[in-house]
Every structure is written in structure tokens, then in C-alpha cells.
Tab-separated table of C-alpha atoms and ligand atoms in Angstrom:
chain	number	residue	atom	x	y	z
U	1	MET	CA	-11.445	83.618	-6.880
U	2	LYS	CA	-10.920	82.238	-10.034
U	3	LYS	CA	-7.343	82.114	-11.714
U	4	PRO	CA	-7.373	83.566	-14.898
U	5	GLU	CA	-5.626	82.205	-18.155
U	6	LEU	CA	-2.032	83.685	-18.678
U	7	LEU	CA	-2.437	84.294	-22.884
U	8	ALA	CA	1.374	84.850	-24.390
U	9	PRO	CA	1.817	85.687	-27.915
U	10	ALA	CA	3.638	83.327	-30.278
U	11	GLY	CA	5.499	84.488	-33.152
U	12	SER	CA	6.932	81.252	-33.942
U	13	PHE	CA	6.737	77.462	-32.732
U	14	ASN	CA	9.913	78.210	-30.372
U	15	LYS	CA	8.521	81.208	-29.075
U	16	ALA	CA	5.560	79.113	-28.444
U	17	LYS	CA	7.645	76.609	-26.339
U	18	ILE	CA	9.441	79.534	-24.406
U	19	ALA	CA	5.957	81.242	-23.490
U	20	PHE	CA	4.779	77.846	-22.183
U	21	LEU	CA	8.232	77.301	-20.471
U	22	TYR	CA	7.811	80.232	-18.731
U	23	GLY	CA	4.001	79.811	-17.670
U	24	ALA	CA	1.381	80.755	-20.296
U	25	ASP	CA	-1.286	78.605	-20.008
U	26	ALA	CA	-2.397	79.425	-23.726
U	27	VAL	CA	-0.716	81.075	-26.556
U	28	TYR	CA	-2.157	83.048	-29.906
U	29	ALA	CA	-0.650	82.601	-33.075
U	30	GLY	CA	-1.329	84.265	-36.632
U	31	THR	CA	-2.550	82.386	-39.701
U	32	SER	CA	-0.006	83.003	-42.548
U	33	SER	CA	-1.959	85.679	-44.123
U	34	LEU	CA	-4.987	86.465	-42.246
U	35	SER	CA	-4.251	87.915	-39.024
U	36	LEU	CA	-3.028	91.460	-37.735
U	37	ARG	CA	0.591	90.612	-37.394
U	38	THR	CA	1.194	89.100	-41.150
U	39	ARG	CA	4.999	89.743	-40.655
U	40	ALA	CA	5.061	87.668	-37.622
U	41	GLU	CA	3.177	84.795	-38.672
U	42	MET	CA	3.847	80.868	-38.076
U	43	GLY	CA	4.212	79.073	-41.216
U	44	ASP	CA	1.563	76.391	-41.411
U	45	ASP	CA	3.706	73.664	-40.376
U	46	ASP	CA	4.965	75.722	-37.089
U	47	LEU	CA	1.045	76.353	-36.343
U	48	VAL	CA	0.620	72.396	-36.612
U	49	LYS	CA	3.393	71.780	-34.315
U	50	THR	CA	2.560	74.321	-31.727
U	51	ILE	CA	-0.995	72.811	-31.344
U	52	ARG	CA	0.324	69.542	-31.051
U	53	TYR	CA	2.842	70.106	-28.440
U	54	ALA	CA	0.469	72.683	-26.570
U	55	HIS	CA	-2.296	69.737	-26.532
U	56	ASP	CA	0.375	66.895	-25.535
U	57	ILE	CA	1.478	69.365	-22.557
U	58	GLY	CA	-2.576	70.211	-21.538
U	59	LYS	CA	-2.423	73.576	-22.731
U	60	LYS	CA	-4.102	75.795	-25.666
U	61	VAL	CA	-3.591	77.518	-28.844
U	62	TYR	CA	-5.741	80.387	-30.503
U	63	ALA	CA	-5.486	81.172	-34.011
U	64	ALA	CA	-5.983	84.569	-35.613
U	65	ILE	CA	-8.019	85.463	-38.508
U	66	ASN	CA	-9.141	88.955	-37.087
U	67	ILE	CA	-8.387	91.061	-40.732
U	68	TYR	CA	-11.354	93.269	-41.719
U	69	ALA	CA	-11.629	91.157	-44.843
U	70	TRP	CA	-12.322	91.817	-48.435
U	71	ASP	CA	-14.802	89.708	-50.482
U	72	ASN	CA	-11.943	88.436	-52.413
U	73	MET	CA	-10.238	87.170	-49.350
U	74	TYR	CA	-13.111	84.852	-48.545
U	75	GLU	CA	-12.152	81.593	-50.163
U	76	GLU	CA	-8.641	81.600	-48.306
U	77	ILE	CA	-10.506	82.509	-44.959
U	78	LYS	CA	-12.893	79.139	-45.699
U	79	LYS	CA	-9.787	77.268	-46.422
U	80	GLN	CA	-7.876	78.053	-43.492
U	81	ALA	CA	-11.109	77.753	-41.139
U	82	ARG	CA	-11.317	74.390	-42.522
U	83	ILE	CA	-7.609	73.605	-41.546
U	84	LEU	CA	-7.720	74.829	-38.147
U	85	ASN	CA	-11.102	73.176	-37.518
U	86	ASP	CA	-9.237	69.551	-38.507
U	87	LEU	CA	-6.349	70.726	-36.540
U	88	LYS	CA	-8.485	71.223	-33.376
U	89	VAL	CA	-7.244	74.547	-32.632
U	90	ASP	CA	-8.704	75.653	-29.169
U	91	GLY	CA	-10.212	79.075	-30.586
U	92	ILE	CA	-10.213	81.295	-33.441
U	93	ILE	CA	-9.700	85.186	-32.844
U	94	VAL	CA	-12.012	87.126	-35.358
U	95	ALA	CA	-13.224	90.613	-35.856
U	96	ASP	CA	-15.212	90.760	-38.668
U	97	GLY	CA	-19.010	89.963	-38.794
U	98	GLY	CA	-18.622	88.300	-42.397
U	99	VAL	CA	-15.242	86.444	-41.228
U	100	VAL	CA	-17.502	84.907	-37.966
U	101	GLU	CA	-20.366	83.233	-40.119
U	102	ILE	CA	-17.322	81.701	-42.310
U	103	ILE	CA	-16.225	80.540	-39.017
U	104	LYS	CA	-19.378	79.039	-37.780
U	105	GLN	CA	-19.935	77.252	-41.065
U	106	GLU	CA	-16.339	76.014	-41.612
U	107	ALA	CA	-14.878	75.256	-38.192
U	108	PRO	CA	-18.301	74.464	-36.119
U	109	ASN	CA	-16.133	72.574	-33.634
U	110	VAL	CA	-13.838	75.639	-32.597
U	111	ASP	CA	-14.616	78.501	-30.366
U	112	ILE	CA	-14.641	82.216	-31.742
U	113	HIS	CA	-13.161	84.901	-29.727
U	114	ILE	CA	-13.922	88.213	-30.858
U	115	SER	CA	-10.825	90.115	-31.310
U	116	THR	CA	-9.942	93.624	-29.901
U	117	GLN	CA	-10.088	94.904	-33.026
U	118	ALA	CA	-13.903	94.516	-33.196
U	119	ASN	CA	-13.570	97.019	-30.177
U	120	VAL	CA	-16.098	95.493	-27.604
U	121	VAL	CA	-16.689	98.536	-25.261
U	122	SER	CA	-20.177	97.546	-23.691
U	123	TYR	CA	-22.130	94.649	-22.622
U	124	HIS	CA	-24.639	95.360	-25.409
U	125	SER	CA	-21.709	94.495	-28.054
U	126	ALA	CA	-20.588	91.568	-25.750
U	127	ASN	CA	-23.905	90.174	-25.790
U	128	PHE	CA	-24.863	90.612	-29.462
U	129	TRP	CA	-21.399	88.487	-30.244
U	130	HIS	CA	-22.384	85.877	-27.408
U	131	ARG	CA	-25.868	85.563	-29.358
U	132	ASN	CA	-24.104	85.364	-32.611
U	133	GLY	CA	-21.728	82.744	-31.641
U	134	ALA	CA	-18.802	83.893	-29.362
U	135	LYS	CA	-17.209	81.897	-26.599
U	136	ARG	CA	-15.036	84.606	-25.508
U	137	VAL	CA	-14.915	88.590	-26.219
U	138	ILE	CA	-11.583	90.177	-25.932
U	139	LEU	CA	-12.479	93.547	-24.562
U	140	SER	CA	-11.280	96.727	-26.311
U	141	ARG	CA	-8.191	98.210	-24.654
U	142	GLU	CA	-9.802	101.467	-24.027
U	143	LEU	CA	-11.918	100.629	-20.908
U	144	ASN	CA	-11.251	101.547	-17.430
U	145	LYS	CA	-11.848	98.961	-14.366
U	146	GLU	CA	-15.361	100.065	-13.841
U	147	GLN	CA	-16.428	99.412	-17.500
U	148	ILE	CA	-14.774	96.121	-17.586
U	149	LYS	CA	-16.641	95.292	-14.104
U	150	ASP	CA	-20.003	96.462	-15.810
U	151	ILE	CA	-19.430	94.157	-18.664
U	152	ILE	CA	-18.456	91.289	-16.750
U	153	THR	CA	-21.825	91.444	-14.396
U	154	HIS	CA	-24.230	92.149	-17.359
U	155	THR	CA	-22.939	89.336	-19.534
U	156	PRO	CA	-23.831	85.333	-19.123
U	157	MET	CA	-21.376	83.066	-17.363
U	158	GLY	CA	-20.821	81.264	-20.473
U	159	LEU	CA	-19.083	84.244	-22.119
U	160	GLU	CA	-15.777	84.555	-21.305
U	161	THR	CA	-13.726	87.769	-21.224
U	162	GLU	CA	-10.192	88.581	-21.911
U	163	ILE	CA	-7.823	91.841	-21.346
U	164	PHE	CA	-4.815	92.961	-22.487
U	165	ILE	CA	-2.420	93.575	-19.690
U	166	HIS	CA	0.947	94.430	-21.150
U	167	GLY	CA	2.454	95.639	-24.367
U	168	ALA	CA	1.949	98.113	-27.275
U	169	ILE	CA	-1.137	100.000	-27.362
U	170	CYS	CA	-2.378	102.147	-30.453
U	171	PHE	CA	-3.095	105.872	-29.889
U	172	GLY	CA	-6.419	105.357	-32.147
U	173	TYR	CA	-8.870	102.631	-31.315
U	174	SER	CA	-6.941	99.354	-31.147
U	175	GLY	CA	-5.310	99.457	-35.004
U	176	ARG	CA	-8.638	101.168	-36.644
U	177	CYS	CA	-6.227	103.784	-37.780
U	178	PHE	CA	-5.152	104.599	-41.651
U	179	LEU	CA	-1.839	105.999	-40.527
U	180	SER	CA	0.246	102.961	-41.836
U	181	ASP	CA	-2.131	102.718	-44.967
U	182	PHE	CA	-1.503	106.306	-45.617
U	183	LEU	CA	2.164	106.816	-45.173
U	184	ALA	CA	3.468	103.463	-45.998
U	185	CYS	CA	0.550	101.522	-48.016
U	186	ARG	CA	0.591	99.115	-45.089
U	187	SER	CA	-2.867	98.542	-43.820
U	188	ALA	CA	-3.465	98.083	-40.082
U	189	ASN	CA	-6.554	96.527	-40.744
U	190	LEU	CA	-5.431	93.817	-43.003
U	191	GLY	CA	-2.564	92.998	-40.586
U	192	ASP	CA	0.399	94.953	-41.757
U	193	CYS	CA	0.762	97.981	-39.746
U	194	ALA	CA	3.939	99.350	-40.237
U	195	GLN	CA	3.824	101.125	-36.477
U	196	SER	CA	4.011	104.573	-38.341
U	197	CYS	CA	2.440	106.212	-35.190
U	198	ARG	CA	5.892	105.630	-33.487
U	199	TRP	CA	8.065	107.770	-36.243
U	200	GLU	CA	9.286	111.028	-35.754
U	201	TYR	CA	7.164	113.639	-37.677
U	202	ASN	CA	7.861	117.203	-38.739
U	203	VAL	CA	4.536	118.989	-38.016
U	204	TYR	CA	4.095	122.599	-39.793
U	205	VAL	CA	1.497	125.424	-39.784
U	206	GLU	CA	0.255	127.697	-42.211
U	207	GLU	CA	-1.547	130.598	-41.937
U	208	ALA	CA	-4.164	130.893	-44.758
U	209	ASN	CA	-3.570	134.486	-45.546
U	210	ASN	CA	0.172	133.791	-45.860
U	211	PRO	CA	0.549	130.775	-48.014
U	212	GLY	CA	4.081	129.060	-48.339
U	213	ASN	CA	5.042	130.451	-44.934
U	214	LEU	CA	5.120	127.167	-42.527
U	215	MET	CA	6.046	127.262	-39.415
U	216	PRO	CA	7.316	124.360	-37.400
U	217	VAL	CA	5.718	122.573	-34.516
U	218	GLU	CA	8.343	121.493	-32.457
U	219	HIS	CA	8.144	119.421	-29.132
U	220	ASP	CA	11.804	119.974	-28.632
U	221	GLU	CA	15.125	119.535	-30.608
U	222	LYS	CA	14.843	115.745	-30.374
U	223	GLY	CA	11.658	115.967	-32.616
U	224	THR	CA	7.913	115.861	-32.457
U	225	TYR	CA	6.427	112.522	-31.493
U	226	ILE	CA	2.755	113.651	-31.736
U	227	PHE	CA	1.192	110.102	-32.069
U	228	SER	CA	3.636	107.883	-30.076
U	229	SER	CA	1.993	105.807	-27.473
U	230	LYS	CA	3.709	104.325	-24.396
U	231	ASP	CA	3.365	100.566	-23.757
U	232	LEU	CA	0.649	99.349	-21.417
U	233	CYS	CA	1.814	97.657	-17.892
U	234	LEU	CA	-0.742	96.283	-15.443
U	235	ILE	CA	1.295	94.498	-12.958
U	236	ASN	CA	0.255	96.351	-10.146
U	237	GLU	CA	-3.459	95.966	-10.898
U	238	ILE	CA	-3.299	91.940	-11.088
U	239	PRO	CA	-5.262	91.830	-7.574
U	240	GLU	CA	-8.168	93.573	-9.018
U	241	ILE	CA	-8.119	92.157	-12.498
U	242	VAL	CA	-8.345	88.692	-10.565
U	243	GLN	CA	-10.864	89.701	-8.333
U	244	MET	CA	-13.173	91.144	-11.219
U	245	GLY	CA	-13.122	87.619	-12.616
U	246	VAL	CA	-11.566	88.182	-16.127
U	247	ASP	CA	-10.956	84.901	-17.535
U	248	SER	CA	-7.974	85.652	-19.626
U	249	LEU	CA	-5.033	88.100	-19.372
U	250	LYS	CA	-3.242	88.840	-22.675
U	251	ILE	CA	0.499	89.511	-23.078
U	252	GLU	CA	0.953	91.616	-26.651
U	253	GLY	CA	3.937	90.870	-28.937
U	254	ARG	CA	4.254	88.696	-31.343
U	255	LEU	CA	7.291	90.304	-33.044
U	256	LYS	CA	9.222	90.651	-30.203
U	257	THR	CA	12.179	88.665	-28.688
U	258	GLU	CA	12.345	85.279	-27.016
U	259	TYR	CA	14.019	87.266	-24.181
U	260	TYR	CA	11.209	89.519	-23.774
U	261	LEU	CA	8.571	86.965	-23.983
U	262	ALA	CA	10.311	84.770	-21.302
U	263	THR	CA	10.925	87.652	-19.035
U	264	VAL	CA	7.232	89.229	-19.090
U	265	VAL	CA	5.760	85.937	-19.192
U	266	ASN	CA	7.768	84.677	-15.974
U	267	ALA	CA	7.000	88.034	-14.594
U	268	TYR	CA	3.087	87.946	-14.681
U	269	ARG	CA	3.206	84.130	-14.031
U	270	ASN	CA	4.555	84.577	-10.531
U	271	ALA	CA	2.595	87.611	-10.028
U	272	ILE	CA	-0.591	85.629	-10.559
U	273	ASP	CA	0.244	82.536	-8.970
U	274	ASP	CA	1.813	84.727	-5.885
U	275	TYR	CA	-1.549	86.859	-5.629
U	276	MET	CA	-3.977	83.706	-5.525
U	277	ALA	CA	-1.290	81.858	-3.262
U	278	ASN	CA	-1.598	84.917	-0.705
U	279	PRO	CA	-3.675	87.740	-1.770
U	280	ASP	CA	-3.225	89.806	1.395
U	281	SER	CA	0.558	90.371	0.716
U	282	TYR	CA	0.829	91.284	-2.988
U	283	ASP	CA	3.415	93.513	-3.619
U	284	ALA	CA	4.512	93.916	-7.469
U	285	THR	CA	7.671	95.644	-6.614
U	286	LYS	CA	9.670	92.556	-7.931
U	287	TYR	CA	7.808	91.599	-10.681
U	288	LYS	CA	8.280	95.364	-12.018
U	289	VAL	CA	11.805	95.050	-11.378
U	290	GLU	CA	11.884	92.000	-13.871
U	291	LEU	CA	9.755	93.659	-16.401
U	292	ASP	CA	12.318	96.788	-16.325
U	293	LYS	CA	14.790	94.514	-17.934
U	294	THR	CA	12.914	94.711	-21.111
U	295	LYS	CA	13.057	97.786	-23.572
U	296	THR	CA	9.799	99.396	-23.563
U	297	ARG	CA	8.693	102.914	-24.714
U	298	GLY	CA	7.583	103.681	-21.250
U	299	LEU	CA	4.812	102.191	-19.160
U	300	THR	CA	1.300	103.419	-18.448
U	301	THR	CA	-1.849	101.894	-16.946
U	302	PHE	CA	-3.821	103.576	-19.763
U	303	TYR	CA	-7.349	104.092	-19.051
U	304	PHE	CA	-7.369	101.181	-16.565
U	305	ASN	CA	-7.552	103.198	-13.260
U	306	ASP	CA	-8.864	106.446	-14.696
U	307	ARG	CA	-10.532	107.415	-17.938
U	308	ASN	CA	-8.613	110.829	-18.105
U	309	ASN	CA	-5.705	109.662	-17.635
U	310	LYS	CA	-3.194	111.721	-19.988
U	311	ASP	CA	0.294	109.730	-19.195
U	312	PHE	CA	-0.034	107.356	-22.048
U	313	GLN	CA	1.808	109.269	-24.948
U	314	GLU	CA	5.726	109.328	-25.393
U	315	TYR	CA	5.734	112.954	-26.931
U	316	GLU	CA	10.020	112.293	-26.914
U	317	GLY	CA	9.802	109.274	-28.796
U	318	LYS	CA	11.895	107.579	-25.979
U	319	GLN	CA	13.025	104.096	-25.560
U	320	TYR	CA	13.590	103.022	-22.369
U	321	ASN	CA	16.549	100.695	-22.593
U	322	PRO	CA	17.288	98.659	-19.645
U	323	ASP	CA	20.192	97.446	-17.984
U	324	TYR	CA	20.183	94.044	-19.690
U	325	GLU	CA	20.079	92.531	-22.761
U	326	PHE	CA	19.479	89.283	-24.304
U	327	GLY	CA	22.320	87.047	-23.508
U	328	GLY	CA	21.530	83.829	-24.929
U	329	LYS	CA	19.106	80.625	-24.994
U	330	VAL	CA	20.233	77.163	-23.835
U	331	ILE	CA	20.660	74.796	-26.641
U	332	SER	CA	21.979	71.957	-24.967
U	333	PRO	CA	22.117	71.312	-21.317
U	334	ASP	CA	24.884	69.942	-20.104
U	335	GLN	CA	26.513	69.764	-16.323
U	336	ASP	CA	29.860	70.270	-17.324
U	337	LYS	CA	29.253	72.667	-20.587
U	338	THR	CA	26.001	73.852	-21.645
U	339	ILE	CA	25.756	75.110	-25.136
U	340	ILE	CA	23.883	78.388	-25.557
U	341	GLU	CA	23.021	79.947	-28.727
U	342	ILE	CA	24.248	83.744	-28.262
U	343	LYS	CA	22.501	86.765	-28.975
U	344	ASN	CA	24.849	89.413	-28.142
U	345	ARG	CA	28.584	89.970	-27.737
U	346	LEU	CA	29.504	87.371	-24.655
U	347	GLN	CA	33.223	87.816	-23.068
U	348	VAL	CA	34.843	86.482	-19.780
U	349	GLY	CA	34.019	88.638	-16.886
U	350	ASP	CA	30.582	89.539	-18.154
U	351	MET	CA	27.653	89.389	-15.506
U	352	MET	CA	24.997	87.161	-16.477
U	353	GLU	CA	21.776	86.273	-15.038
U	354	ILE	CA	19.481	82.911	-16.059
U	355	VAL	CA	15.889	83.477	-16.049
U	356	VAL	CA	14.348	80.482	-13.928
U	357	PRO	CA	11.092	79.549	-15.046
U	358	GLY	CA	8.385	80.109	-12.163
U	359	GLN	CA	11.109	81.787	-10.028
U	360	ILE	CA	10.690	85.798	-9.932
U	361	ASP	CA	14.559	85.778	-8.672
U	362	SER	CA	16.894	85.330	-11.864
U	363	TYR	CA	20.075	83.595	-10.766
U	364	LYS	CA	23.101	85.659	-11.102
U	365	LEU	CA	26.620	84.791	-12.259
U	366	LYS	CA	29.717	85.952	-13.931
U	367	ILE	CA	31.410	84.309	-16.549
U	368	ASP	CA	34.499	82.850	-15.708
U	369	GLU	CA	35.402	81.026	-18.818
U	370	LEU	CA	33.872	80.572	-22.324
U	371	TRP	CA	34.596	77.447	-25.153
U	372	ASP	CA	34.230	77.614	-28.585
U	373	SER	CA	31.484	75.086	-29.394
U	374	ASP	CA	33.071	73.540	-32.325
U	375	THR	CA	36.747	73.313	-31.302
U	376	ASN	CA	36.192	73.151	-27.646
U	377	GLU	CA	39.107	75.631	-27.182
U	378	SER	CA	39.220	78.420	-24.411
U	379	ILE	CA	37.890	81.864	-25.498
U	380	GLU	CA	38.123	85.075	-24.576
U	381	PHE	CA	34.715	86.293	-26.133
U	382	ILE	CA	32.515	85.863	-28.961
U	383	ASN	CA	30.457	88.135	-31.409
U	384	PRO	CA	26.934	86.802	-32.428
U	385	GLY	CA	28.298	86.239	-36.195
U	386	LYS	CA	26.062	83.867	-37.919
U	387	GLN	CA	22.509	82.843	-37.301
U	388	GLY	CA	22.569	80.425	-34.617
U	389	GLN	CA	25.949	80.983	-33.517
U	390	THR	CA	26.639	78.988	-30.034
U	391	VAL	CA	29.230	78.946	-27.349
U	392	LYS	CA	30.096	76.529	-24.225
U	393	ILE	CA	29.630	78.100	-20.792
U	394	LYS	CA	29.802	76.405	-17.415
U	395	LEU	CA	26.611	77.114	-15.222
U	396	PRO	CA	26.119	76.969	-11.868
U	397	ILE	CA	22.665	75.607	-11.730
U	398	GLU	CA	21.010	72.765	-13.574
U	399	VAL	CA	19.303	74.539	-16.740
U	400	GLU	CA	16.886	72.902	-19.489
U	401	GLU	CA	16.548	73.732	-23.228
U	402	ASN	CA	15.149	76.721	-24.002
U	403	TRP	CA	15.885	78.543	-20.744
U	404	ILE	CA	16.951	82.235	-21.278
U	405	LEU	CA	20.423	84.002	-20.440
U	406	ARG	CA	20.497	87.882	-19.991
U	407	ARG	CA	23.470	89.711	-19.742
U	408	LYS	CA	24.089	92.975	-17.845
U	409	LYS	CA	25.168	96.094	-20.067
F	501	SF4	S1	-0.001	103.174	-36.795
F	501	SF4	FE1	-0.154	102.955	-34.638
F	501	SF4	S2	-2.082	103.589	-34.152
F	501	SF4	FE2	-2.091	102.757	-35.945
F	501	SF4	S3	-2.447	100.225	-36.109
F	501	SF4	FE3	-0.273	100.829	-36.098
F	501	SF4	S4	0.194	100.621	-34.077
F	501	SF4	FE4	-1.862	101.401	-33.938
């Protein structure tokens, strides 16, 4: 049984460091304007730092140039490809055949990964991309497990497969929709989706013979969320996914918080490692408990187990707000008083958890005392006023920089 790569999103250099700290084998990031999350992208400096940092610790970075590019964008694509080639990025994620050609010419030393945006749903398509230079195909999220197995069986050993295991999904074929472009002038296919599918809509029908008589179509008094998908979660399916021989398991969410990233990566890291160490006793409950401490739109296995599954739309537009929130991040560990950057209000008496890298059980504690990080005076509470607001706190275990703390609401 081969251990799959755990691949996490990195919207910034610091998020990449947190993803690696909590167990990611590789991260993916966007280039400054040519990926499908243009608002989450690292500046060029951050990308350089991420690649150097990752290679120093034996990990990998993949960069996305997965827009469907217009002709006037190709000069920029060539420039970015040459930069990525020089930086020795481990792979470039591409969707558009024209861009694949350019990457082959301008970044000949870099592996090509075919983006989920290219919607590879068959081994015919996977083999086509392999013959045209792909090292990896990121399979379409709309496949079930039988189809994924079939693709793995009918593709050569040299072609790696990657699937999404956690995070947001589209109501249409991954991103190939015009909703955001139409409603917000922000094109999903050029990396600028406004997630218009999550908005509340008023839907009316008009009888053709009775124009002007609009009748509202309402799901309930909370509104009509006709397009909003739940979030994918395949934590229960980890054993099957590992046995199928998928090479890389991807977590979605370059715009998500460091707290979300740490919690989700840590849960899947532990799940994969525990399953590999002891396949007969896999039980996803404890990993799911951790995942439930992050905000979601409800969780679904989408089509993975059943192509007829209808339980992946969140018609009420519900957000599942967990009992926990981002408490803080360790800036400067100290056995006496550790400095943490706070993300929400903290006060004496709050119950906290330290998310311990490599360990599924978080460490629970109660805040007995807080100190102002500038004056060292004892304080009762602190609000997250300015960006980077810090506080001093005594922690009962040894921690390291970038460890994440959560606060029970
Ligand atoms: S609007 Fe929704 S379905 Fe369309 S690309 Fe964006 S996230 Fe996907």
C-alpha cells in the first residue's frame, strides 16, 4: 500500500509554513494573476520564499496557472513559466491546452499537472494529457470511486492521479460556470469567482399569458439557495482512497484561515498515518470531531460513493458554525509567557485548545491569566483591535512558532 501525498492550499507564505507544520507533504499556490484564485494569490516574493522553505525541509510546491487564457495573456504566461522554471517549482497546474504548450516550451524542467478545471472524467482524457506531457491529472470532483479506480487501472504507472478530499465544491462542473461572470463581472474561468452560487436568490415565475404577474418561488422564509453546494469531506473514505492507489489527496481552500488550514490538515495527516500504521482499526470519528470544529456549509461525500447522491446541496444557505473559533497563533514561544497573535477576543476564564501538530487530540486548557505583551501588566481580556495584536499567556505544554490555538465560544 502506497502512502499518498497530502496536498494543502497555501494562500500566503505563512499559510504554507502552517500547512507543512501540520503535516502537508506539498502545498499549491497561485501565481499573482494567472490562477483560479486571483484574490488569494501570493506575491512573487512569497512564492519564492515558499519554494525555498519547502525544498529546505524536503517538501514540494505546485504553482497554478490554471486559467482559460485569452491570447493577450500569453506573454505574461511565458514570463511566469520561465520564472517558475528557474525557481524549480515542483509542478505547474494547468487547465488550458494552449498553456500546456507554453509550459512545455518555457518550463521544460517542471512537471505538468492537469488542473481539475480541465475536468478529466475518463482514462481516455487522462491518457491524452499524459501523451501531451502531463505528469499528473487532478481528476474531476464529479467522479465516483468506481470511475476513479477505472482511470487508475487504465493509465500508465508514470501518470499520477490526484483527487480532492475536502473543501468547497461547485454546483456546476468545477468552475466551468458563468454565474459569477454574469452577476458580478468576475470570471470563474479567469480566477476571479465571487462564489455567486452561495448567494441568496429570489426566484419568480411568470405565466406567459399573464405578463407582469410574478409569483415568488420560495424554499422557506429564510430564502432560496438554489445553487449552494455543501462542502466535500472524504474522511470516512480514506481507507478506500488509499487502497485505490491515488497518488495525491488535495484539500481545497486557499482563501481559508490559518486556523481552518491547521485543523483540516492535521485531521487528514493523522487519519492517513493512522490508517497506514493500522489498517484494520480505522475509525474516522475522532478526525471528524476535529473537522467539525471548522466552519462549513455542511459536509457531503458528493458523488464519491454514489452517483445518485442528491445530498450535496445546501438549500437553506446554512453555515455550520462550530463551537470553536480561531483563538490565536504562537508568535514567540516561551516557557514562562508565550506571545500569541490573537484572532478573536480572549479573556481570563476562556477554555482553549492547542492544536498539536501530528496529534489528533488537542490539548485543553483554561486561561488563568493574561498579560499585555507591551507593558507586561496583567489584564482581564483583550480584543483583536489592530492587525497582529498580541498578548502574553502561560501555556502548560511546550509549543512552537505558528502552533494554533482555538477558543471555545
Ligand atoms: S459561482 Fe459557484 S459554481 Fe460557479 S464557479 Fe464559482 S464557486 Fe463554482
